[in-house]
Amino acid sequence: MADIQLISTSSVKAASHKECSTHDQRIELTPWDLPLLLLGPIQKGLLFPKPKTTQEIREYSSESSIIQHLRTSLSRTLDFFNPLAGRLVSIQNEDNTTSYFIDCDNAGAQFVQAIANGVVTIADILEPIYVPDRLVHSFFPLNGVLNCEGTSKPLLGVQVTELVDGIFIVCTLNHAVADGTSFWHFFNSCFTPLSLKERIFHFTKEKSAELKTKANAEIGMTNRVSSLQAILTHCWRSVIRTQNLDPNQKVYFNLLIGARTRLHPPLPENYFGNAVYGGTVTVKAGDLLEGGLGHAAWEMNKMVALHTNEKARSFLESWVESPRLFTAGSVVRNASSTSSSPRFNVYGNDFGWGRPVAVRNGAANRTHRKITVFPMAEGGIDIEACLSLETLEAMGNDSEFMDVVTSN
Ligand SMILES: *[C@@H]1O[C@H](CO)[C@@H](O)[C@H](O)[C@H]1NC(C)=O
Ligand SMILES: *[C@@H]1O[C@H](CO)[C@@H](O)[C@H](O)[C@H]1NC(C)=O
Ligand SMILES: *[C@@H]1O[C@H](CO)[C@@H](O)[C@H](O)[C@H]1NC(C)=O
Ligand SMILES: *[C@@H]1O[C@H](CO)[C@@H](O)[C@H](O)[C@H]1NC(C)=O
């Protein structure tokens, strides 16, 4: 189609493919998959209007930032759907039959950026009585490829085509590898992080103390649960409240355990390097919401308290025995996670023209449900929550959460 101009075609790989793990590299196809080898792929695409509100325009002020978002998002999503970044392998057996399997070798998916040459509008696609097939089909990558050709062609192609007033995002997915249910599971996983946003919630000294007192009172204690544990639980409960989960579903919270003061003897005050590791609190969604602030805060407290000198040392020993690196795929999915600490000296910097007024995160390792903790400039604790726009908005509507929060 003359109206469509290809800007670029590239290969996108899973962000943190584990090069050395081979045990899950080969995936066999089933009798549901194999009959589809001689057919074509699944090809579906969604037409979106271009951003309209000022907020959206500010966020996606250029097409290239949308494309960059989609590419990054695709790469991260492939971590969870790594067969889609692989290839089919066919083997000729001695009895002259052929076997097929998926090799999750991270050879890469195809990513195509195209522009409809400034002439095609949403109306050109939606208004004709008969679907303008030549035009619509030109929005799809890997046209004419059979599923069995997945031995050399990508199993997944994504094409993003810019129209005058819209954006067409399509996926071509090898049908011997996935059906419609899996296709939409993938599509929706891939293109929802798009709206990841950060929002700052301030907990003043007074409100922090209030939450701490409340959490301790609920479990019949006076001073066991810390302000930070009470605040993190308060945030966690609001995030989960907005999700309407099955009460029996397990939810997770990753906390950072500082090793510096846990070791006997403690590390020297100026020890330079890393001395933190992670610990996870697991509760049922129902218990988190119905157990008040005290229940989960107490679980956090108990988990942290388990990390004695011995436990901190055994972490080092067991890591050496079975080393593992953090990857986007290894982080417990659905877990909320903390980073930073209210104890960091953030506002002590004064270069001679006054103290800083605020601190913010960069984009590195910006992940869904990441909760960054900072001291407030005026005392108290700031939380920077990184969540979907919908969840942040629902938290803003959650009066139990907002009652103790000062927010913009
Ligand atoms: C496989 O095919 C070859 C060549 O067509 C033939 O010579 C051979 O007998 C076949 N083997 C079996 C096990 O059918
Ligand atoms: C962390 O961020 C870097 C880029 O800053 C990225 O390459 C890496 O995949 C991210 N890791 C995780 C676990 O999100
Ligand atoms: C994650 O949460 C979603 C709902 O928010 C749920 O459907 C899914 O099963 C959860 N996954 C895990 C691994 O708990
Ligand atoms: C938050 O409240 C506003 C105003 O009542 C409403 O329009 C919006 O849909 C709510 N958002 C969520 C995610 O609950």
Short mmCIF file of C-alpha atoms and ligand atoms in Angstrom, two decimals:
data_model
loop_
_atom_site.label_atom_id
_atom_site.label_comp_id
_atom_site.label_asym_id
_atom_site.label_seq_id
_atom_site.Cartn_x
_atom_site.Cartn_y
_atom_site.Cartn_z
CA MET A 1 0.00 0.00 0.00
CA ALA A 2 1.58 3.22 -1.18
CA ASP A 3 0.12 5.20 1.73
CA ILE A 4 2.05 3.25 4.32
CA GLN A 5 5.68 4.10 4.81
CA LEU A 6 7.85 1.81 6.94
CA ILE A 7 10.09 3.81 9.25
CA SER A 8 11.97 0.96 10.88
CA THR A 9 11.95 -2.78 11.46
CA SER A 10 13.89 -4.15 14.40
CA SER A 11 14.18 -7.17 16.61
CA VAL A 12 13.01 -6.89 20.24
CA LYS A 13 14.30 -9.39 22.77
CA ALA A 14 13.11 -10.23 26.28
CA ALA A 15 14.66 -7.63 28.61
CA SER A 16 16.34 -9.99 31.03
CA HIS A 17 16.62 -13.29 29.23
CA LYS A 18 18.51 -15.77 31.37
CA GLU A 19 21.23 -16.76 28.90
CA CYS A 20 22.50 -19.63 30.98
CA SER A 21 19.28 -21.34 31.99
CA THR A 22 18.55 -24.16 29.61
CA HIS A 23 16.05 -26.25 31.55
CA ASP A 24 13.01 -24.30 30.35
CA GLN A 25 14.45 -23.49 26.94
CA ARG A 26 12.50 -26.17 25.04
CA ILE A 27 8.71 -26.19 25.01
CA GLU A 28 6.87 -29.05 23.31
CA LEU A 29 3.80 -28.37 21.19
CA THR A 30 0.52 -30.16 21.98
CA PRO A 31 -2.08 -31.83 19.73
CA TRP A 32 -3.98 -28.53 20.00
CA ASP A 33 -1.02 -26.64 18.53
CA LEU A 34 0.33 -29.01 15.88
CA PRO A 35 -2.72 -29.18 13.54
CA LEU A 36 -2.33 -25.42 12.97
CA LEU A 37 1.18 -25.62 11.49
CA LEU A 38 0.07 -25.16 7.88
CA LEU A 39 -2.28 -22.25 8.65
CA GLY A 40 -1.52 -18.56 9.10
CA PRO A 41 -0.99 -16.59 12.31
CA ILE A 42 -3.48 -14.68 14.49
CA GLN A 43 -3.60 -11.07 13.30
CA LYS A 44 -5.53 -8.53 15.35
CA GLY A 45 -4.97 -4.84 15.86
CA LEU A 46 -6.45 -2.00 17.87
CA LEU A 47 -7.09 1.51 16.63
CA PHE A 48 -6.54 4.28 19.19
CA PRO A 49 -7.20 7.98 18.90
CA LYS A 50 -4.10 10.11 19.39
CA PRO A 51 -3.66 11.66 22.84
CA LYS A 52 -6.01 14.62 23.32
CA THR A 53 -5.92 15.93 26.88
CA THR A 54 -3.13 18.27 27.91
CA GLN A 55 -1.91 15.72 30.42
CA GLU A 56 -1.67 13.03 27.74
CA ILE A 57 -0.01 15.39 25.28
CA ARG A 58 2.56 16.35 27.87
CA GLU A 59 3.25 12.67 28.49
CA TYR A 60 3.43 11.63 24.84
CA SER A 61 4.50 14.88 23.28
CA SER A 62 6.19 13.12 20.38
CA GLU A 63 5.43 9.95 18.49
CA SER A 64 8.91 8.73 19.27
CA SER A 65 8.12 8.65 22.99
CA ILE A 66 5.06 6.48 22.34
CA ILE A 67 7.13 4.15 20.16
CA GLN A 68 9.85 4.02 22.81
CA HIS A 69 7.24 3.17 25.48
CA LEU A 70 5.79 0.39 23.35
CA ARG A 71 9.19 -1.11 22.53
CA THR A 72 10.27 -1.10 26.19
CA SER A 73 6.94 -2.48 27.25
CA LEU A 74 7.14 -5.24 24.64
CA SER A 75 10.63 -6.18 25.75
CA ARG A 76 9.61 -6.38 29.41
CA THR A 77 6.47 -8.32 28.62
CA LEU A 78 8.51 -10.86 26.65
CA ASP A 79 10.22 -11.72 29.94
CA PHE A 80 6.94 -13.25 31.02
CA PHE A 81 6.05 -14.70 27.60
CA ASN A 82 9.51 -15.85 26.54
CA PRO A 83 8.32 -18.47 24.01
CA LEU A 84 7.13 -15.54 21.86
CA ALA A 85 10.71 -14.30 21.53
CA GLY A 86 11.86 -17.77 20.42
CA ARG A 87 11.60 -19.81 17.24
CA LEU A 88 10.14 -23.15 16.22
CA VAL A 89 12.57 -25.96 15.66
CA SER A 90 11.76 -28.88 13.37
CA ILE A 91 13.54 -32.22 13.56
CA GLN A 92 13.38 -34.99 10.96
CA ASN A 93 12.90 -38.27 12.80
CA GLU A 94 14.25 -41.64 11.61
CA ASP A 95 10.74 -42.81 10.68
CA ASN A 96 10.50 -39.85 8.28
CA THR A 97 8.08 -37.92 10.52
CA THR A 98 8.87 -34.36 11.62
CA SER A 99 8.71 -33.05 15.20
CA TYR A 100 8.27 -29.40 16.16
CA PHE A 101 9.02 -27.63 19.43
CA ILE A 102 9.59 -24.05 20.59
CA ASP A 103 13.15 -23.03 21.38
CA CYS A 104 13.01 -20.11 23.86
CA ASP A 105 16.32 -18.79 22.58
CA ASN A 106 15.31 -15.11 22.69
CA ALA A 107 16.03 -14.70 18.99
CA GLY A 108 13.54 -11.82 19.21
CA ALA A 109 10.15 -10.60 18.09
CA GLN A 110 9.74 -8.24 15.14
CA PHE A 111 8.87 -4.61 15.86
CA VAL A 112 7.79 -2.40 12.98
CA GLN A 113 7.23 1.32 13.07
CA ALA A 114 5.23 2.79 10.21
CA ILE A 115 3.50 6.00 9.26
CA ALA A 116 0.40 6.33 7.09
CA ASN A 117 2.07 9.21 5.28
CA GLY A 118 0.00 11.94 6.86
CA VAL A 119 -3.08 11.09 4.81
CA VAL A 120 -4.98 8.25 6.49
CA THR A 121 -7.41 9.22 9.23
CA ILE A 122 -9.49 7.16 11.67
CA ALA A 123 -12.53 7.99 9.57
CA ASP A 124 -10.87 6.46 6.48
CA ILE A 125 -10.85 3.16 8.33
CA LEU A 126 -14.18 3.33 10.15
CA GLU A 127 -16.52 5.05 7.70
CA PRO A 128 -16.47 2.97 4.48
CA ILE A 129 -19.35 0.47 4.27
CA TYR A 130 -16.91 -2.27 3.35
CA VAL A 131 -13.74 -2.53 5.40
CA PRO A 132 -10.92 -0.98 3.32
CA ASP A 133 -9.09 -4.30 3.35
CA ARG A 134 -5.95 -3.36 1.43
CA LEU A 135 -5.34 -0.46 3.76
CA VAL A 136 -6.13 -2.34 6.98
CA HIS A 137 -4.08 -5.38 6.01
CA SER A 138 -1.07 -3.18 5.36
CA PHE A 139 -1.01 -2.33 9.09
CA PHE A 140 0.05 -5.92 9.87
CA PRO A 141 3.58 -7.34 9.92
CA LEU A 142 4.56 -10.88 8.82
CA ASN A 143 1.81 -11.05 6.22
CA GLY A 144 1.66 -14.33 4.32
CA VAL A 145 3.85 -16.25 6.78
CA LEU A 146 2.65 -19.75 7.73
CA ASN A 147 2.88 -20.99 11.30
CA CYS A 148 5.39 -23.73 10.32
CA GLU A 149 7.70 -20.97 9.02
CA GLY A 150 8.22 -19.96 12.64
CA THR A 151 11.42 -21.99 12.33
CA SER A 152 13.02 -18.98 10.67
CA LYS A 153 10.48 -16.15 11.02
CA PRO A 154 9.63 -14.41 14.33
CA LEU A 155 6.73 -15.99 16.24
CA LEU A 156 5.49 -12.50 17.07
CA GLY A 157 5.38 -9.29 15.08
CA VAL A 158 4.16 -5.96 16.42
CA GLN A 159 3.51 -3.00 14.14
CA VAL A 160 2.71 0.51 15.27
CA THR A 161 1.35 2.74 12.52
CA GLU A 162 0.80 6.43 13.01
CA LEU A 163 -2.27 7.93 11.31
CA VAL A 164 -3.20 11.61 11.08
CA ASP A 165 -5.38 11.41 14.20
CA GLY A 166 -4.80 7.89 15.44
CA ILE A 167 -2.42 5.03 16.17
CA PHE A 168 -2.93 1.47 14.99
CA ILE A 169 -1.23 -1.15 17.18
CA VAL A 170 -1.30 -4.70 15.85
CA CYS A 171 0.10 -8.09 16.71
CA THR A 172 0.75 -10.99 14.37
CA LEU A 173 1.17 -14.09 16.52
CA ASN A 174 2.08 -17.61 15.40
CA HIS A 175 -1.07 -19.68 15.92
CA ALA A 176 0.82 -22.90 16.59
CA VAL A 177 2.11 -21.21 19.74
CA ALA A 178 -1.00 -19.52 21.16
CA ASP A 179 -4.76 -19.28 20.76
CA GLY A 180 -7.08 -16.25 21.04
CA THR A 181 -7.26 -16.34 24.84
CA SER A 182 -3.47 -16.32 25.08
CA PHE A 183 -3.23 -13.69 22.33
CA TRP A 184 -5.34 -11.18 24.29
CA HIS A 185 -3.67 -12.10 27.56
CA PHE A 186 -0.38 -11.16 25.92
CA PHE A 187 -1.71 -8.07 24.14
CA ASN A 188 -3.28 -6.66 27.30
CA SER A 189 -0.20 -7.44 29.41
CA CYS A 190 1.99 -5.74 26.86
CA PHE A 191 0.16 -2.51 26.30
CA THR A 192 -1.27 -1.65 29.75
CA PRO A 193 2.05 -0.49 31.47
CA LEU A 194 1.81 2.36 29.28
CA SER A 195 -0.01 4.31 31.91
CA LEU A 196 2.44 3.73 34.78
CA LYS A 197 2.56 6.95 36.81
CA GLU A 198 4.02 8.21 40.05
CA ARG A 199 2.23 10.11 42.77
CA ILE A 200 3.62 11.50 46.01
CA PHE A 201 1.73 11.03 49.27
CA HIS A 202 2.96 12.96 52.31
CA PHE A 203 2.63 11.56 55.81
CA THR A 204 3.34 14.32 58.31
CA LYS A 205 5.03 13.56 61.63
CA GLU A 206 1.65 13.77 63.38
CA LYS A 207 -0.11 11.47 60.92
CA SER A 208 2.80 8.99 60.97
CA ALA A 209 2.55 8.86 64.76
CA GLU A 210 -1.23 8.42 64.53
CA LEU A 211 -0.88 5.42 62.18
CA LYS A 212 1.80 3.89 64.36
CA THR A 213 -0.36 4.20 67.49
CA LYS A 214 -3.36 2.76 65.67
CA ALA A 215 -1.46 -0.24 64.29
CA ASN A 216 0.08 -1.04 67.68
CA ALA A 217 -3.22 -0.62 69.54
CA GLU A 218 -4.94 -3.04 67.16
CA ILE A 219 -2.52 -5.82 68.05
CA GLY A 220 -2.39 -4.98 71.77
CA MET A 221 1.10 -3.49 71.65
CA THR A 222 2.41 -0.05 72.35
CA ASN A 223 5.60 0.31 70.41
CA ARG A 224 6.32 -2.81 68.36
CA VAL A 225 5.25 -1.75 64.87
CA SER A 226 7.26 1.18 63.50
CA SER A 227 5.81 4.29 61.81
CA LEU A 228 7.28 3.08 58.51
CA GLN A 229 5.67 -0.37 58.83
CA ALA A 230 2.33 1.29 59.63
CA ILE A 231 2.60 3.66 56.65
CA LEU A 232 3.63 0.91 54.21
CA THR A 233 0.73 -1.24 55.39
CA HIS A 234 -1.63 1.70 55.02
CA CYS A 235 -0.49 2.10 51.37
CA TRP A 236 -0.56 -1.64 50.68
CA ARG A 237 -4.12 -1.94 51.97
CA SER A 238 -5.29 0.87 49.72
CA VAL A 239 -3.59 -0.64 46.63
CA ILE A 240 -5.23 -4.01 47.31
CA ARG A 241 -8.60 -2.43 48.24
CA THR A 242 -8.74 -0.89 44.77
CA GLN A 243 -8.16 -4.28 43.08
CA ASN A 244 -11.27 -6.11 44.38
CA LEU A 245 -9.40 -9.41 44.65
CA ASP A 246 -10.74 -12.76 45.83
CA PRO A 247 -10.23 -12.64 49.64
CA ASN A 248 -8.29 -15.93 49.41
CA GLN A 249 -5.80 -14.63 46.85
CA LYS A 250 -2.32 -14.23 48.28
CA VAL A 251 -0.73 -10.80 48.03
CA TYR A 252 2.94 -10.01 48.54
CA PHE A 253 5.01 -7.13 49.87
CA ASN A 254 8.77 -7.03 49.36
CA LEU A 255 10.67 -5.20 52.08
CA LEU A 256 14.33 -4.30 52.13
CA ILE A 257 16.36 -5.72 55.00
CA GLY A 258 19.39 -3.63 55.91
CA ALA A 259 22.34 -5.80 56.98
CA ARG A 260 24.54 -2.99 58.34
CA THR A 261 23.23 -2.95 61.90
CA ARG A 262 22.04 -6.55 62.00
CA LEU A 263 25.50 -8.07 61.84
CA HIS A 264 27.49 -8.65 65.05
CA PRO A 265 29.79 -6.87 65.03
CA PRO A 266 27.95 -4.31 62.87
CA LEU A 267 29.53 -3.16 59.64
CA PRO A 268 31.68 -0.04 60.05
CA GLU A 269 29.57 3.12 59.75
CA ASN A 270 31.33 4.08 56.54
CA TYR A 271 31.13 0.66 54.90
CA PHE A 272 30.70 1.53 51.21
CA GLY A 273 28.81 -0.84 48.92
CA ASN A 274 25.58 -2.79 49.14
CA ALA A 275 24.41 -4.23 52.43
CA VAL A 276 20.70 -4.83 51.84
CA TYR A 277 18.67 -7.77 50.67
CA GLY A 278 14.99 -8.55 50.29
CA GLY A 279 12.31 -10.25 52.38
CA THR A 280 8.70 -10.91 51.41
CA VAL A 281 5.53 -10.70 53.51
CA THR A 282 2.64 -12.83 52.22
CA VAL A 283 -0.95 -12.50 53.41
CA LYS A 284 -4.36 -13.23 51.97
CA ALA A 285 -6.09 -10.23 50.42
CA GLY A 286 -9.07 -10.76 52.77
CA ASP A 287 -6.87 -10.76 55.88
CA LEU A 288 -5.04 -7.65 54.71
CA LEU A 289 -8.27 -5.70 54.32
CA GLU A 290 -10.28 -7.10 57.21
CA GLY A 291 -7.40 -7.43 59.68
CA GLY A 292 -7.18 -3.65 60.10
CA LEU A 293 -3.88 -1.82 59.95
CA GLY A 294 -2.42 -3.88 62.79
CA HIS A 295 -2.52 -7.37 61.28
CA ALA A 296 -0.32 -6.88 58.21
CA ALA A 297 1.93 -4.32 59.91
CA TRP A 298 2.62 -6.96 62.56
CA GLU A 299 3.40 -9.51 59.82
CA MET A 300 5.91 -7.05 58.36
CA ASN A 301 7.40 -6.49 61.78
CA LYS A 302 7.75 -10.23 62.45
CA MET A 303 9.31 -10.89 59.05
CA VAL A 304 11.90 -8.16 59.57
CA ALA A 305 12.60 -9.33 63.13
CA LEU A 306 13.49 -12.80 61.81
CA HIS A 307 16.55 -11.26 60.19
CA THR A 308 19.03 -11.64 62.99
CA ASN A 309 22.80 -11.67 62.69
CA GLU A 310 22.63 -15.43 61.89
CA LYS A 311 20.00 -15.00 59.21
CA ALA A 312 21.89 -12.11 57.59
CA ARG A 313 25.03 -14.25 57.48
CA SER A 314 23.20 -17.31 56.19
CA PHE A 315 21.88 -15.18 53.32
CA LEU A 316 25.48 -14.59 52.22
CA GLU A 317 26.40 -18.26 52.54
CA SER A 318 23.35 -19.61 50.74
CA TRP A 319 23.75 -17.08 47.92
CA VAL A 320 27.25 -18.31 47.23
CA GLU A 321 25.95 -21.89 47.10
CA SER A 322 23.18 -21.04 44.65
CA PRO A 323 23.77 -17.60 43.14
CA ARG A 324 20.86 -15.87 41.42
CA LEU A 325 20.52 -12.43 39.89
CA PHE A 326 17.48 -10.19 40.09
CA THR A 327 15.67 -9.86 36.80
CA ALA A 328 12.37 -8.28 35.87
CA GLY A 329 11.02 -11.83 35.56
CA SER A 330 12.26 -13.03 38.95
CA VAL A 331 10.56 -10.34 41.01
CA VAL A 332 7.41 -11.82 42.55
CA ARG A 333 4.63 -10.75 40.25
CA ASN A 334 1.89 -8.72 41.90
CA ALA A 335 4.19 -7.86 44.77
CA SER A 336 4.37 -4.34 46.12
CA SER A 337 7.98 -3.41 46.81
CA THR A 338 9.72 -0.73 48.81
CA SER A 339 12.86 1.06 47.91
CA SER A 340 14.91 3.73 49.70
CA SER A 341 14.48 4.62 53.34
CA PRO A 342 13.16 7.48 55.49
CA ARG A 343 16.53 7.34 57.28
CA PHE A 344 18.54 8.45 54.26
CA ASN A 345 20.10 11.87 54.58
CA VAL A 346 18.31 13.41 51.61
CA TYR A 347 17.83 17.00 52.74
CA GLY A 348 21.22 17.53 54.34
CA ASN A 349 22.63 18.97 51.11
CA ASP A 350 23.17 22.68 51.13
CA PHE A 351 25.59 24.00 48.56
CA GLY A 352 25.29 27.49 49.95
CA TRP A 353 21.99 28.69 48.51
CA GLY A 354 19.60 26.84 50.78
CA ARG A 355 18.35 23.30 51.27
CA PRO A 356 16.62 21.27 48.51
CA VAL A 357 12.83 21.42 48.44
CA ALA A 358 12.06 18.02 46.94
CA VAL A 359 13.48 14.69 45.80
CA ARG A 360 12.26 12.55 42.88
CA ASN A 361 13.10 9.20 41.23
CA GLY A 362 14.65 8.63 37.82
CA ALA A 363 13.34 6.01 35.42
CA ALA A 364 15.79 3.19 36.22
CA ASN A 365 13.97 0.14 37.46
CA ARG A 366 10.69 1.95 37.53
CA THR A 367 8.36 -0.95 38.21
CA HIS A 368 4.69 -1.42 38.86
CA ARG A 369 3.82 -1.24 42.59
CA LYS A 370 7.18 0.19 43.56
CA ILE A 371 6.86 2.32 46.67
CA THR A 372 9.79 4.63 47.27
CA VAL A 373 10.20 5.99 50.76
CA PHE A 374 11.83 9.36 51.44
CA PRO A 375 12.06 11.55 54.50
CA MET A 376 9.92 14.68 54.14
CA ALA A 377 11.72 17.99 53.99
CA GLU A 378 9.72 19.13 57.04
CA GLY A 379 9.93 15.80 58.91
CA GLY A 380 7.51 12.94 58.37
CA ILE A 381 7.61 10.46 55.50
CA ASP A 382 7.00 10.83 51.76
CA ILE A 383 5.83 7.90 49.68
CA GLU A 384 6.27 7.91 45.92
CA ALA A 385 3.91 5.24 44.58
CA CYS A 386 4.48 3.94 41.03
CA LEU A 387 1.25 2.35 39.83
CA SER A 388 -1.16 2.36 36.94
CA LEU A 389 -3.00 5.64 36.54
CA GLU A 390 -6.27 3.86 37.36
CA THR A 391 -4.94 2.52 40.68
CA LEU A 392 -3.49 5.91 41.68
CA GLU A 393 -6.81 7.53 40.89
CA ALA A 394 -8.72 4.90 42.86
CA MET A 395 -6.36 5.48 45.83
CA GLY A 396 -7.09 9.19 45.56
CA ASN A 397 -10.78 8.29 45.85
CA ASP A 398 -10.18 5.95 48.81
CA SER A 399 -11.18 8.09 51.80
CA GLU A 400 -9.76 5.66 54.37
CA PHE A 401 -6.37 6.04 52.66
CA MET A 402 -6.54 9.77 51.95
CA ASP A 403 -7.74 10.70 55.46
CA VAL A 404 -4.19 10.61 56.81
CA VAL A 405 -2.42 11.75 53.66
CA THR A 406 -1.45 15.19 52.48
CA SER A 407 -1.32 15.19 48.70
CA ASN A 408 -1.08 17.51 45.72
C1 LIG B 1 12.17 -42.74 4.78
O1 LIG B 1 12.23 -42.18 3.48
C2 LIG B 1 13.27 -42.71 2.67
C3 LIG B 1 13.34 -41.95 1.35
O2 LIG B 1 12.05 -41.57 0.93
C4 LIG B 1 13.01 -44.21 2.47
O3 LIG B 1 14.08 -44.77 1.73
C5 LIG B 1 12.94 -44.87 3.85
O4 LIG B 1 12.61 -46.25 3.71
C6 LIG B 1 11.92 -44.23 4.73
N1 LIG B 1 12.00 -44.78 6.09
C7 LIG B 1 10.92 -45.17 6.80
C8 LIG B 1 11.22 -45.71 8.16
O5 LIG B 1 9.78 -45.09 6.34
C1 LIG B 2 16.34 -1.96 35.64
O1 LIG B 2 16.60 -0.87 34.80
C2 LIG B 2 17.51 -1.13 33.75
C3 LIG B 2 17.71 0.14 32.94
O2 LIG B 2 17.93 1.23 33.79
C4 LIG B 2 16.96 -2.22 32.85
O3 LIG B 2 17.90 -2.52 31.86
C5 LIG B 2 16.68 -3.46 33.68
O4 LIG B 2 16.05 -4.44 32.89
C6 LIG B 2 15.75 -3.11 34.83
N1 LIG B 2 15.59 -4.28 35.68
C7 LIG B 2 14.43 -4.61 36.24
C8 LIG B 2 14.46 -5.82 37.14
O5 LIG B 2 13.41 -3.96 36.07
C1 LIG B 3 -2.09 -10.99 40.05
O1 LIG B 3 -3.26 -10.23 40.24
C2 LIG B 3 -4.27 -10.45 39.27
C3 LIG B 3 -5.44 -9.55 39.60
O2 LIG B 3 -5.01 -8.29 39.98
C4 LIG B 3 -4.68 -11.93 39.30
O3 LIG B 3 -5.62 -12.15 38.26
C5 LIG B 3 -3.46 -12.82 39.11
O4 LIG B 3 -3.83 -14.17 39.27
C6 LIG B 3 -2.39 -12.48 40.13
N1 LIG B 3 -1.19 -13.25 39.89
C7 LIG B 3 -0.52 -13.89 40.87
C8 LIG B 3 0.73 -14.59 40.44
O5 LIG B 3 -0.89 -13.90 42.03
C1 LIG B 4 -12.55 8.66 41.23
O1 LIG B 4 -13.57 9.58 41.52
C2 LIG B 4 -13.95 10.37 40.42
C3 LIG B 4 -14.95 11.41 40.92
O2 LIG B 4 -15.96 10.82 41.66
C4 LIG B 4 -14.56 9.47 39.35
O3 LIG B 4 -14.92 10.23 38.22
C5 LIG B 4 -13.52 8.44 38.94
O4 LIG B 4 -14.07 7.50 38.02
C6 LIG B 4 -12.99 7.68 40.15
N1 LIG B 4 -11.90 6.85 39.70
C7 LIG B 4 -11.65 5.62 40.14
C8 LIG B 4 -10.56 4.88 39.49
O5 LIG B 4 -12.26 5.10 41.06
#
